PDB file of C-alpha atoms and ligand atoms in Angstrom:
ATOM      1  CA  UNK A1439      57.202  10.938 148.885  1.00 42.00           C
ATOM      2  CA  UNK A1440      58.318  13.072 145.949  1.00 47.00           C
ATOM      3  CA  UNK A1441      61.884  14.194 146.344  1.00 49.00           C
ATOM      4  CA  UNK A1442      60.910  17.875 146.064  1.00 50.00           C
ATOM      5  CA  UNK A1443      58.554  17.341 148.975  1.00 52.00           C
ATOM      6  CA  UNK A1444      61.284  15.650 150.972  1.00 49.00           C
ATOM      7  CA  UNK A1445      63.636  18.517 150.208  1.00 46.00           C
ATOM      8  CA  UNK A1446      61.027  21.021 151.279  1.00 46.00           C
ATOM      9  CA  UNK A1447      60.484  19.199 154.565  1.00 45.00           C
ATOM     10  CA  UNK A1448      64.216  18.955 155.168  1.00 47.00           C
ATOM     11  CA  UNK A1449      64.632  22.686 154.578  1.00 44.00           C
ATOM     12  CA  UNK A1450      61.677  23.414 156.810  1.00 44.00           C
ATOM     13  CA  UNK A1451      63.116  21.315 159.633  1.00 43.00           C
ATOM     14  CA  UNK A1452      66.544  22.877 159.323  1.00 43.00           C
ATOM     15  CA  UNK A1453      64.958  26.347 159.365  1.00 43.00           C
ATOM     16  CA  UNK A1454      63.224  25.453 162.622  1.00 41.00           C
ATOM     17  CA  UNK A1455      66.471  24.035 163.998  1.00 41.00           C
ATOM     18  CA  UNK A1456      68.280  27.230 163.012  1.00 43.00           C
ATOM     19  CA  UNK A1457      65.786  29.472 164.769  1.00 41.00           C
ATOM     20  CA  UNK A1458      65.424  27.408 167.899  1.00 39.00           C
ATOM     21  CA  UNK A1459      69.181  26.920 168.070  1.00 45.00           C
ATOM     22  CA  UNK A1460      70.440  30.440 167.721  1.00 48.00           C
ATOM     23  CA  UNK A1461      67.777  33.109 167.983  1.00 61.00           C
ATOM     24  CA  UNK A1462      65.424  33.838 170.818  1.00 64.00           C
ATOM     25  CA  UNK A1463      63.108  36.428 169.384  1.00 71.00           C
ATOM     26  CA  UNK A1464      59.755  37.731 170.352  1.00 89.00           C
ATOM     27  CA  UNK A1465      59.032  38.777 173.926  1.00 96.00           C
ATOM     28  CA  UNK A1466      56.199  36.388 174.859  1.00 95.00           C
ATOM     29  CA  UNK A1467      58.113  33.440 173.420  1.00 95.00           C
ATOM     30  CA  UNK A1468      61.373  34.083 175.212  1.00 95.00           C
ATOM     31  CA  UNK A1469      60.536  36.202 178.265  1.00 97.00           C
ATOM     32  CA  UNK A1470      58.011  36.394 181.080  1.00 98.00           C
ATOM     33  CA  UNK A1471      57.100  39.003 183.696  1.00 98.00           C
ATOM     34  CA  UNK A1472      58.550  38.348 187.113  1.00 98.00           C
ATOM     35  CA  UNK A1473      57.201  41.610 188.548  1.00 98.00           C
ATOM     36  CA  UNK A1474      54.400  44.081 187.916  1.00 98.00           C
ATOM     37  CA  UNK A1475      52.823  42.132 185.048  1.00 97.00           C
ATOM     38  CA  UNK A1476      49.420  43.642 185.723  1.00 97.00           C
ATOM     39  CA  UNK A1477      50.393  47.064 184.410  1.00 97.00           C
ATOM     40  CA  UNK A1478      53.025  46.105 181.849  1.00 97.00           C
ATOM     41  CA  UNK A1479      52.568  44.732 178.393  1.00 96.00           C
ATOM     42  CA  UNK A1480      54.324  42.584 175.777  1.00 97.00           C
ATOM     43  CA  UNK A1481      53.313  41.650 172.268  1.00 96.00           C
ATOM     44  CA  UNK A1482      55.531  40.273 169.507  1.00 95.00           C
ATOM     45  CA  UNK A1483      58.656  42.407 169.346  1.00 96.00           C
ATOM     46  CA  UNK A1484      57.269  45.101 171.648  1.00 97.00           C
ATOM     47  CA  UNK A1485      57.361  45.471 175.397  1.00 98.00           C
ATOM     48  CA  UNK A1486      56.549  48.215 177.887  1.00 98.00           C
ATOM     49  CA  UNK A1487      57.720  48.250 181.475  1.00 98.00           C
ATOM     50  CA  UNK A1488      55.845  50.567 183.816  1.00 98.00           C
ATOM     51  CA  UNK A1489      56.673  52.147 187.171  1.00 98.00           C
ATOM     52  CA  UNK A1490      54.096  53.891 189.317  1.00 98.00           C
ATOM     53  CA  UNK A1491      53.686  54.470 193.049  1.00 97.00           C
ATOM     54  CA  UNK A1492      52.322  50.942 193.491  1.00 97.00           C
ATOM     55  CA  UNK A1493      54.978  48.954 191.682  1.00 98.00           C
ATOM     56  CA  UNK A1494      57.747  48.749 189.142  1.00 98.00           C
ATOM     57  CA  UNK A1495      57.961  45.877 186.706  1.00 98.00           C
ATOM     58  CA  UNK A1496      60.393  43.383 185.264  1.00 98.00           C
ATOM     59  CA  UNK A1497      60.956  40.522 182.876  1.00 98.00           C
ATOM     60  CA  UNK A1498      63.340  37.609 182.647  1.00 98.00           C
ATOM     61  CA  UNK A1499      64.244  35.159 179.914  1.00 97.00           C
ATOM     62  CA  UNK A1500      62.907  31.636 180.116  1.00 97.00           C
ATOM     63  CA  UNK A1501      66.271  30.271 179.082  1.00 97.00           C
ATOM     64  CA  UNK A1502      69.809  30.627 180.296  1.00 98.00           C
ATOM     65  CA  UNK A1503      72.677  31.260 177.921  1.00 98.00           C
ATOM     66  CA  UNK A1504      76.420  30.807 177.878  1.00 98.00           C
ATOM     67  CA  UNK A1505      78.073  33.232 175.425  1.00 98.00           C
ATOM     68  CA  UNK A1506      76.439  35.036 172.540  1.00 98.00           C
ATOM     69  CA  UNK A1507      75.173  38.390 171.396  1.00 97.00           C
ATOM     70  CA  UNK A1508      72.309  39.668 173.540  1.00 97.00           C
ATOM     71  CA  UNK A1509      70.618  42.566 171.839  1.00 97.00           C
ATOM     72  CA  UNK A1510      67.818  44.906 172.905  1.00 98.00           C
ATOM     73  CA  UNK A1511      66.427  48.113 171.471  1.00 98.00           C
ATOM     74  CA  UNK A1512      65.286  50.421 174.288  1.00 98.00           C
ATOM     75  CA  UNK A1513      63.637  53.845 174.417  1.00 98.00           C
ATOM     76  CA  UNK A1514      64.108  55.119 177.946  1.00 98.00           C
ATOM     77  CA  UNK A1515      61.585  56.915 180.179  1.00 98.00           C
ATOM     78  CA  UNK A1516      61.156  60.443 178.758  1.00 98.00           C
ATOM     79  CA  UNK A1517      60.641  63.744 180.567  1.00 98.00           C
ATOM     80  CA  UNK A1518      61.376  63.889 184.262  1.00 98.00           C
ATOM     81  CA  UNK A1519      62.756  60.403 184.916  1.00 98.00           C
ATOM     82  CA  UNK A1520      64.829  61.388 187.957  1.00 98.00           C
ATOM     83  CA  UNK A1521      65.067  58.592 190.528  1.00 98.00           C
ATOM     84  CA  UNK A1522      64.049  55.866 188.082  1.00 98.00           C
ATOM     85  CA  UNK A1523      66.398  53.134 186.962  1.00 98.00           C
ATOM     86  CA  UNK A1524      65.941  50.952 183.909  1.00 98.00           C
ATOM     87  CA  UNK A1525      68.129  47.883 184.304  1.00 98.00           C
ATOM     88  CA  UNK A1526      69.064  45.516 181.484  1.00 98.00           C
ATOM     89  CA  UNK A1527      71.428  42.743 182.440  1.00 98.00           C
ATOM     90  CA  UNK A1528      72.355  39.096 182.448  1.00 98.00           C
ATOM     91  CA  UNK A1529      72.848  37.124 185.616  1.00 98.00           C
ATOM     92  CA  UNK A1530      73.368  33.625 186.935  1.00 98.00           C
ATOM     93  CA  UNK A1531      72.159  32.671 190.412  1.00 97.00           C
ATOM     94  CA  UNK A1532      73.817  31.629 193.669  1.00 95.00           C
ATOM     95  CA  UNK A1533      76.558  33.032 195.888  1.00 93.00           C
ATOM     96  CA  UNK A1534      79.229  32.894 193.197  1.00 97.00           C
ATOM     97  CA  UNK A1535      77.084  34.419 190.531  1.00 98.00           C
ATOM     98  CA  UNK A1536      78.230  36.134 187.350  1.00 98.00           C
ATOM     99  CA  UNK A1537      76.455  39.227 186.086  1.00 98.00           C
ATOM    100  CA  UNK A1538      76.874  41.692 183.213  1.00 98.00           C
ATOM    101  CA  UNK A1539      74.982  44.978 183.627  1.00 98.00           C
ATOM    102  CA  UNK A1540      73.637  47.947 181.813  1.00 98.00           C
ATOM    103  CA  UNK A1541      71.643  50.320 184.031  1.00 98.00           C
ATOM    104  CA  UNK A1542      70.156  53.605 182.913  1.00 98.00           C
ATOM    105  CA  UNK A1543      69.842  56.218 185.634  1.00 98.00           C
ATOM    106  CA  UNK A1544      67.122  58.789 184.935  1.00 98.00           C
ATOM    107  CA  UNK A1545      67.294  62.540 185.390  1.00 98.00           C
ATOM    108  CA  UNK A1546      65.165  65.661 185.509  1.00 98.00           C
ATOM    109  CA  UNK A1547      64.018  66.917 182.109  1.00 97.00           C
ATOM    110  CA  UNK A1548      66.838  68.148 179.927  1.00 96.00           C
ATOM    111  CA  UNK A1549      69.618  66.699 182.114  1.00 98.00           C
ATOM    112  CA  UNK A1550      71.579  63.675 180.998  1.00 98.00           C
ATOM    113  CA  UNK A1551      70.879  60.064 181.848  1.00 98.00           C
ATOM    114  CA  UNK A1552      73.822  58.014 183.084  1.00 98.00           C
ATOM    115  CA  UNK A1553      74.659  54.720 181.374  1.00 98.00           C
ATOM    116  CA  UNK A1554      75.981  52.654 184.257  1.00 98.00           C
ATOM    117  CA  UNK A1555      77.843  49.375 183.628  1.00 98.00           C
ATOM    118  CA  UNK A1556      79.220  46.687 185.898  1.00 98.00           C
ATOM    119  CA  UNK A1557      80.358  43.064 185.836  1.00 98.00           C
ATOM    120  CA  UNK A1558      80.362  40.454 188.583  1.00 98.00           C
ATOM    121  CA  UNK A1559      82.483  37.332 188.375  1.00 98.00           C
ATOM    122  CA  UNK A1560      82.196  34.587 191.000  1.00 97.00           C
ATOM    123  CA  UNK A1561      80.068  36.902 193.160  1.00 97.00           C
ATOM    124  CA  UNK A1562      82.411  39.905 193.081  1.00 96.00           C
ATOM    125  CA  UNK A1563      81.364  43.157 191.402  1.00 97.00           C
ATOM    126  CA  UNK A1564      82.559  46.676 192.304  1.00 97.00           C
ATOM    127  CA  UNK A1565      83.580  47.274 188.713  1.00 98.00           C
ATOM    128  CA  UNK A1566      81.404  50.234 187.787  1.00 98.00           C
ATOM    129  CA  UNK A1567      82.034  52.398 184.761  1.00 98.00           C
ATOM    130  CA  UNK A1568      79.635  55.193 183.810  1.00 98.00           C
ATOM    131  CA  UNK A1569      79.005  57.237 180.688  1.00 98.00           C
ATOM    132  CA  UNK A1570      76.824  60.067 179.502  1.00 98.00           C
ATOM    133  CA  UNK A1571      75.007  59.125 176.296  1.00 98.00           C
ATOM    134  CA  UNK A1572      76.036  61.092 173.190  1.00 98.00           C
ATOM    135  CA  UNK A1573      72.368  61.165 172.089  1.00 98.00           C
ATOM    136  CA  UNK A1574      68.957  61.594 173.704  1.00 98.00           C
ATOM    137  CA  UNK A1575      68.128  58.018 174.807  1.00 98.00           C
ATOM    138  CA  UNK A1576      64.450  58.934 175.296  1.00 98.00           C
ATOM    139  CA  UNK A1577      63.779  60.249 171.787  1.00 98.00           C
ATOM    140  CA  UNK A1578      64.289  56.969 169.967  1.00 98.00           C
ATOM    141  CA  UNK A1579      65.127  53.305 170.344  1.00 98.00           C
ATOM    142  CA  UNK A1580      68.846  52.580 170.709  1.00 98.00           C
ATOM    143  CA  UNK A1581      70.642  49.283 170.489  1.00 98.00           C
ATOM    144  CA  UNK A1582      72.211  48.033 173.734  1.00 98.00           C
ATOM    145  CA  UNK A1583      74.111  44.819 173.134  1.00 98.00           C
ATOM    146  CA  UNK A1584      76.162  42.554 175.357  1.00 98.00           C
ATOM    147  CA  UNK A1585      78.637  40.558 173.298  1.00 98.00           C
ATOM    148  CA  UNK A1586      80.015  37.775 175.448  1.00 98.00           C
ATOM    149  CA  UNK A1587      82.432  35.078 174.335  1.00 98.00           C
ATOM    150  CA  UNK A1588      85.277  33.065 175.895  1.00 97.00           C
ATOM    151  CA  UNK A1589      87.833  35.841 175.325  1.00 97.00           C
ATOM    152  CA  UNK A1590      85.962  39.033 176.186  1.00 98.00           C
ATOM    153  CA  UNK A1591      82.753  40.765 177.194  1.00 98.00           C
ATOM    154  CA  UNK A1592      81.943  43.873 175.155  1.00 98.00           C
ATOM    155  CA  UNK A1593      79.199  46.407 175.966  1.00 98.00           C
ATOM    156  CA  UNK A1594      77.927  48.013 172.759  1.00 98.00           C
ATOM    157  CA  UNK A1595      75.714  51.066 172.352  1.00 98.00           C
ATOM    158  CA  UNK A1596      74.478  51.418 168.763  1.00 98.00           C
ATOM    159  CA  UNK A1597      77.381  49.168 167.745  1.00 98.00           C
ATOM    160  CA  UNK A1598      80.010  51.398 169.368  1.00 98.00           C
ATOM    161  CA  UNK A1599      81.939  49.455 171.994  1.00 98.00           C
ATOM    162  CA  UNK A1600      81.981  51.427 175.235  1.00 98.00           C
ATOM    163  CA  UNK A1601      83.648  48.914 177.536  1.00 98.00           C
ATOM    164  CA  UNK A1602      85.513  45.616 177.450  1.00 98.00           C
ATOM    165  CA  UNK A1603      86.305  43.004 180.089  1.00 98.00           C
ATOM    166  CA  UNK A1604      88.912  40.605 178.754  1.00 98.00           C
ATOM    167  CA  UNK A1605      89.547  37.087 179.959  1.00 98.00           C
ATOM    168  CA  UNK A1606      92.596  37.060 182.275  1.00 98.00           C
ATOM    169  CA  UNK A1607      91.546  33.867 184.008  1.00 97.00           C
ATOM    170  CA  UNK A1608      95.024  32.376 183.494  1.00 97.00           C
ATOM    171  CA  UNK A1609      96.340  35.267 185.619  1.00 96.00           C
ATOM    172  CA  UNK A1610      93.911  34.556 188.442  1.00 96.00           C
ATOM    173  CA  UNK A1611      91.108  36.967 187.531  1.00 97.00           C
ATOM    174  CA  UNK A1612      87.789  35.085 187.406  1.00 98.00           C
ATOM    175  CA  UNK A1613      85.946  35.223 184.090  1.00 98.00           C
ATOM    176  CA  UNK A1614      82.257  34.413 183.489  1.00 98.00           C
ATOM    177  CA  UNK A1615      82.542  31.180 181.493  1.00 98.00           C
ATOM    178  CA  UNK A1616      81.156  28.343 183.559  1.00 97.00           C
ATOM    179  CA  UNK A1617      77.583  29.343 184.405  1.00 97.00           C
ATOM    180  CA  UNK A1618      74.533  30.052 182.281  1.00 98.00           C
ATOM    181  CA  UNK A1619      72.933  33.459 182.682  1.00 98.00           C
ATOM    182  CA  UNK A1620      69.384  34.652 182.156  1.00 98.00           C
ATOM    183  CA  UNK A1621      68.534  38.009 180.591  1.00 98.00           C
ATOM    184  CA  UNK A1622      66.590  40.443 182.792  1.00 98.00           C
ATOM    185  CA  UNK A1623      65.165  43.902 182.530  1.00 98.00           C
ATOM    186  CA  UNK A1624      63.306  46.003 185.067  1.00 98.00           C
ATOM    187  CA  UNK A1625      62.110  49.517 185.758  1.00 98.00           C
ATOM    188  CA  UNK A1626      62.149  50.538 189.394  1.00 98.00           C
ATOM    189  CA  UNK A1627      62.354  53.265 191.996  1.00 98.00           C
ATOM    190  CA  UNK A1628      65.984  53.890 192.927  1.00 98.00           C
ATOM    191  CA  UNK A1629      65.639  57.461 194.133  1.00 97.00           C
ATOM    192  CA  UNK A1630      67.757  56.716 197.195  1.00 97.00           C
ATOM    193  CA  UNK A1631      70.874  56.623 194.954  1.00 96.00           C
ATOM    194  CA  UNK A1632      70.296  57.023 191.226  1.00 96.00           C
ATOM    195  CA  UNK A1633      70.072  60.716 190.426  1.00 96.00           C
ATOM    196  CA  UNK A1634      72.883  62.922 191.677  1.00 96.00           C
ATOM    197  CA  UNK A1635      73.625  60.220 194.218  1.00 95.00           C
ATOM    198  CA  UNK A1636      70.052  60.239 195.638  1.00 97.00           C
ATOM    199  CA  UNK A1637      69.644  64.031 195.947  1.00 97.00           C
ATOM    200  CA  UNK A1638      66.827  64.151 193.395  1.00 96.00           C
ATOM    201  CA  UNK A1639      63.707  62.148 194.264  1.00 97.00           C
ATOM    202  CA  UNK A1640      61.033  60.791 191.938  1.00 98.00           C
ATOM    203  CA  UNK A1641      58.352  63.326 191.032  1.00 98.00           C
ATOM    204  CA  UNK A1642      55.281  61.066 191.027  1.00 98.00           C
ATOM    205  CA  UNK A1643      53.227  63.664 189.197  1.00 98.00           C
ATOM    206  CA  UNK A1644      55.082  62.336 186.124  1.00 98.00           C
ATOM    207  CA  UNK A1645      53.924  58.745 186.735  1.00 98.00           C
ATOM    208  CA  UNK A1646      53.340  56.284 185.186  1.00 98.00           C
ATOM    209  CA  UNK A1647      56.926  56.052 183.961  1.00 98.00           C
ATOM    210  CA  UNK A1648      57.252  53.896 180.856  1.00 98.00           C
ATOM    211  CA  UNK A1649      60.319  52.315 179.241  1.00 98.00           C
ATOM    212  CA  UNK A1650      59.717  50.933 175.753  1.00 98.00           C
ATOM    213  CA  UNK A1651      61.488  47.957 174.237  1.00 98.00           C
ATOM    214  CA  UNK A1652      61.670  46.607 170.770  1.00 95.00           C
ATOM    215  CA  UNK A1653      63.301  43.635 169.131  1.00 94.00           C
ATOM    216  CA  UNK A1654      65.002  41.497 171.745  1.00 96.00           C
ATOM    217  CA  UNK A1655      67.454  39.021 170.254  1.00 96.00           C
ATOM    218  CA  UNK A1656      69.532  36.472 172.091  1.00 96.00           C
ATOM    219  CA  UNK A1657      71.763  35.079 169.385  1.00 96.00           C
ATOM    220  CA  UNK A1658      73.349  32.922 172.005  1.00 97.00           C
ATOM    221  CA  UNK A1659      74.302  29.418 173.053  1.00 97.00           C
ATOM    222  CA  UNK A1660      71.650  27.811 175.206  1.00 97.00           C
ATOM    223  CA  UNK A1661      72.731  26.577 178.599  1.00 97.00           C
ATOM    224  CA  UNK A1662      71.769  22.972 179.287  1.00 97.00           C
ATOM    225  CA  UNK A1663      73.881  22.414 182.357  1.00 97.00           C
ATOM    226  CA  UNK A1664      77.656  21.820 182.655  1.00 96.00           C
ATOM    227  CA  UNK A1665      77.789  19.909 179.334  1.00 96.00           C
ATOM    228  CA  UNK A1666      77.270  23.323 177.714  1.00 97.00           C
ATOM    229  CA  UNK A1667      80.653  24.577 178.920  1.00 97.00           C
ATOM    230  CA  UNK A1668      82.477  22.695 176.176  1.00 96.00           C
ATOM    231  CA  UNK A1669      79.621  22.917 173.646  1.00 96.00           C
ATOM    232  CA  UNK A1670      79.283  26.672 173.923  1.00 97.00           C
ATOM    233  CA  UNK A1671      83.036  27.281 173.922  1.00 96.00           C
ATOM    234  CA  UNK A1672      83.744  25.284 170.774  1.00 95.00           C
ATOM    235  CA  UNK A1673      84.397  27.275 167.636  1.00 93.00           C
ATOM    236  CA  UNK A1674      81.546  26.100 165.430  1.00 95.00           C
ATOM    237  CA  UNK A1675      79.628  28.077 162.819  1.00 94.00           C
ATOM    238  CA  UNK A1676      76.622  28.136 165.128  1.00 95.00           C
ATOM    239  CA  UNK A1677      78.768  29.744 167.836  1.00 96.00           C
ATOM    240  CA  UNK A1678      79.816  32.558 165.481  1.00 96.00           C
ATOM    241  CA  UNK A1679      80.522  34.893 168.407  1.00 95.00           C
ATOM    242  CA  UNK A1680      83.452  32.680 169.449  1.00 95.00           C
ATOM    243  CA  UNK A1681      85.143  32.882 166.023  1.00 94.00           C
ATOM    244  CA  UNK A1682      88.622  34.467 165.852  1.00 93.00           C
ATOM    245  CA  UNK A1683      87.126  37.584 164.229  1.00 93.00           C
ATOM    246  CA  UNK A1684      85.393  38.286 167.555  1.00 95.00           C
ATOM    247  CA  UNK A1685      88.257  37.369 169.849  1.00 95.00           C
ATOM    248  CA  UNK A1686      89.369  40.965 169.858  1.00 95.00           C
ATOM    249  CA  UNK A1687      88.147  44.345 168.684  1.00 97.00           C
ATOM    250  CA  UNK A1688      89.315  45.534 165.283  1.00 97.00           C
ATOM    251  CA  UNK A1689      91.444  48.681 165.138  1.00 97.00           C
ATOM    252  CA  UNK A1690      88.372  50.593 163.949  1.00 98.00           C
ATOM    253  CA  UNK A1691      86.278  49.377 166.900  1.00 98.00           C
ATOM    254  CA  UNK A1692      89.110  50.213 169.292  1.00 98.00           C
ATOM    255  CA  UNK A1693      89.128  53.729 167.852  1.00 98.00           C
ATOM    256  CA  UNK A1694      85.382  54.080 168.402  1.00 98.00           C
ATOM    257  CA  UNK A1695      85.715  52.883 171.970  1.00 98.00           C
ATOM    258  CA  UNK A1696      88.497  55.387 172.623  1.00 98.00           C
ATOM    259  CA  UNK A1697      86.270  58.169 171.286  1.00 98.00           C
ATOM    260  CA  UNK A1698      83.442  57.208 173.636  1.00 98.00           C
ATOM    261  CA  UNK A1699      85.706  56.801 176.643  1.00 98.00           C
ATOM    262  CA  UNK A1700      87.685  59.994 176.019  1.00 98.00           C
ATOM    263  CA  UNK A1701      84.542  62.078 175.597  1.00 98.00           C
ATOM    264  CA  UNK A1702      81.708  60.467 177.556  1.00 98.00           C
ATOM    265  CA  UNK A1703      83.087  58.359 180.398  1.00 98.00           C
ATOM    266  CA  UNK A1704      82.326  60.009 183.747  1.00 98.00           C
ATOM    267  CA  UNK A1705      83.379  57.307 186.208  1.00 98.00           C
ATOM    268  CA  UNK A1706      85.891  54.472 186.082  1.00 98.00           C
ATOM    269  CA  UNK A1707      86.427  52.271 189.151  1.00 98.00           C
ATOM    270  CA  UNK A1708      89.993  51.661 187.991  1.00 98.00           C
ATOM    271  CA  UNK A1709      90.725  55.370 188.522  1.00 97.00           C
ATOM    272  CA  UNK A1710      89.110  55.477 191.965  1.00 97.00           C
ATOM    273  CA  UNK A1711      92.182  54.897 194.118  1.00 96.00           C
ATOM    274  CA  UNK A1712      90.499  56.417 197.183  1.00 96.00           C
ATOM    275  CA  UNK A1713      87.666  53.897 197.079  1.00 97.00           C
ATOM    276  CA  UNK A1714      90.012  50.923 196.931  1.00 97.00           C
ATOM    277  CA  UNK A1715      92.482  52.422 199.351  1.00 94.00           C
ATOM    278  CA  UNK A1716      95.260  52.007 196.834  1.00 86.00           C
ATOM    279  CA  UNK A1717      94.569  48.236 196.459  1.00 95.00           C
ATOM    280  CA  UNK A1718      93.245  48.384 192.919  1.00 97.00           C
ATOM    281  CA  UNK A1719      91.443  45.334 191.483  1.00 97.00           C
ATOM    282  CA  UNK A1720      93.944  43.247 189.498  1.00 97.00           C
ATOM    283  CA  UNK A1721      92.243  43.665 186.107  1.00 97.00           C
ATOM    284  CA  UNK A1722      92.920  47.409 186.366  1.00 97.00           C
ATOM    285  CA  UNK A1723      96.578  46.601 185.573  1.00 97.00           C
ATOM    286  CA  UNK A1724      95.737  44.499 182.518  1.00 96.00           C
ATOM    287  CA  UNK A1725      95.341  45.994 179.075  1.00 94.00           C
ATOM    288  CA  UNK A1726      91.696  46.150 177.965  1.00 92.00           C
ATOM    289  CA  UNK A1727      93.057  47.631 174.655  1.00 90.00           C
TER     290      UNK A1727
HETATM  291  C1  NAG B1192      72.752  45.797 167.581  1.00 51.44           C
HETATM  292  O1  NAG B1192      74.136  45.864 167.791  1.00 51.44           O
HETATM  293  C2  NAG B1192      74.822  44.618 167.609  1.00 51.44           C
HETATM  294  C3  NAG B1192      76.281  44.827 167.999  1.00 51.44           C
HETATM  295  O2  NAG B1192      76.882  45.770 167.198  1.00 51.44           O
HETATM  296  C4  NAG B1192      74.625  44.142 166.175  1.00 51.44           C
HETATM  297  O3  NAG B1192      75.265  42.907 166.002  1.00 51.44           O
HETATM  298  C5  NAG B1192      73.132  44.039 165.862  1.00 51.44           C
HETATM  299  O4  NAG B1192      72.946  43.696 164.520  1.00 51.44           O
HETATM  300  C6  NAG B1192      72.436  45.345 166.161  1.00 51.44           C
HETATM  301  N1  NAG B1192      70.999  45.184 165.982  1.00 51.44           N
HETATM  302  C7  NAG B1192      70.244  46.043 165.303  1.00 51.44           C
HETATM  303  C8  NAG B1192      68.778  45.758 165.210  1.00 51.44           C
HETATM  304  O5  NAG B1192      70.712  47.046 164.777  1.00 51.44           O
HETATM  305  C1  NAG B1193      71.705  64.551 186.128  1.00 51.44           C
HETATM  306  O1  NAG B1193      72.044  65.898 185.878  1.00 51.44           O
HETATM  307  C2  NAG B1193      73.054  66.433 186.743  1.00 51.44           C
HETATM  308  C3  NAG B1193      73.223  67.899 186.385  1.00 51.44           C
HETATM  309  O2  NAG B1193      73.536  68.029 185.029  1.00 51.44           O
HETATM  310  C4  NAG B1193      74.347  65.630 186.542  1.00 51.44           C
HETATM  311  O3  NAG B1193      75.316  66.068 187.476  1.00 51.44           O
HETATM  312  C5  NAG B1193      74.085  64.133 186.761  1.00 51.44           C
HETATM  313  O4  NAG B1193      75.251  63.390 186.443  1.00 51.44           O
HETATM  314  C6  NAG B1193      72.954  63.694 185.840  1.00 51.44           C
HETATM  315  N1  NAG B1193      72.640  62.278 185.891  1.00 51.44           N
HETATM  316  C7  NAG B1193      72.284  61.596 186.987  1.00 51.44           C
HETATM  317  C8  NAG B1193      71.790  60.214 186.760  1.00 51.44           C
HETATM  318  O5  NAG B1193      72.365  62.013 188.122  1.00 51.44           O
END
């Protein structure tokens, strides 16, 4: 074989290895419908989830991941979306599951959505924080990214960090770092709680409700069982999200997060002393910046 041919083949193989090792693109390749497939649709980088009076719909990733940058562009249900919830999250399975959530709670026309976030570690959640968006999330696609590495979980909206959960495992606060998680999204009827706490019901004359998705990327470490715990934690070039540059937010990113939280945060479980009867969850006493 001519050496140029050999070089070409080597490059080709390493390109394949690069893509299969670090990027899960393309909806049909990386996701499948677990609900309501008959009225939803995916093609290449595009996906639509539909909710009508018969059914909602949902997808899940074929693979599980441990750490990485999980990115999705979403254009939420427009018009009167009250009572609908679009969920976009990662989760492991079992009684001690970990979960990292974005949920978008719809509203009547002209009233703001709520961006609802939560995190479960070892089966325990109750860590809700909520925000109003600073833009109309139904007019365009916006980038909702979960950046998850051994030191922190960061929720990004259009690259602005809105929330962080840092690893305080050595102080007894469980951290999601030993189980693979799948990526899920669904659109469903939650009118018993979503809009003004359940006061506003779905107006079915607006159905079908459609959430549009574009460009899913899981630049993430694939979970292949417990052996992945050390593989995915190691600071290699492939695991770029574990590099020191990502172990904490830069001063600029911290400033952006402060802006969002000062101006758009509407609920923080760590401020809800009534709910926890004064026994606040331990991470509420730890600096998250
Ligand atoms: C989405 O946001 C993440 C986090 O800031 C970023 O790494 C990624 O490049 C963004 N994707 C797009 C398509 O803008
Ligand atoms: C819907 O609009 C009402 C009135 O502006 C507001 O109180 C509420 O937080 C908004 N969002 C949801 C999801 O209820």
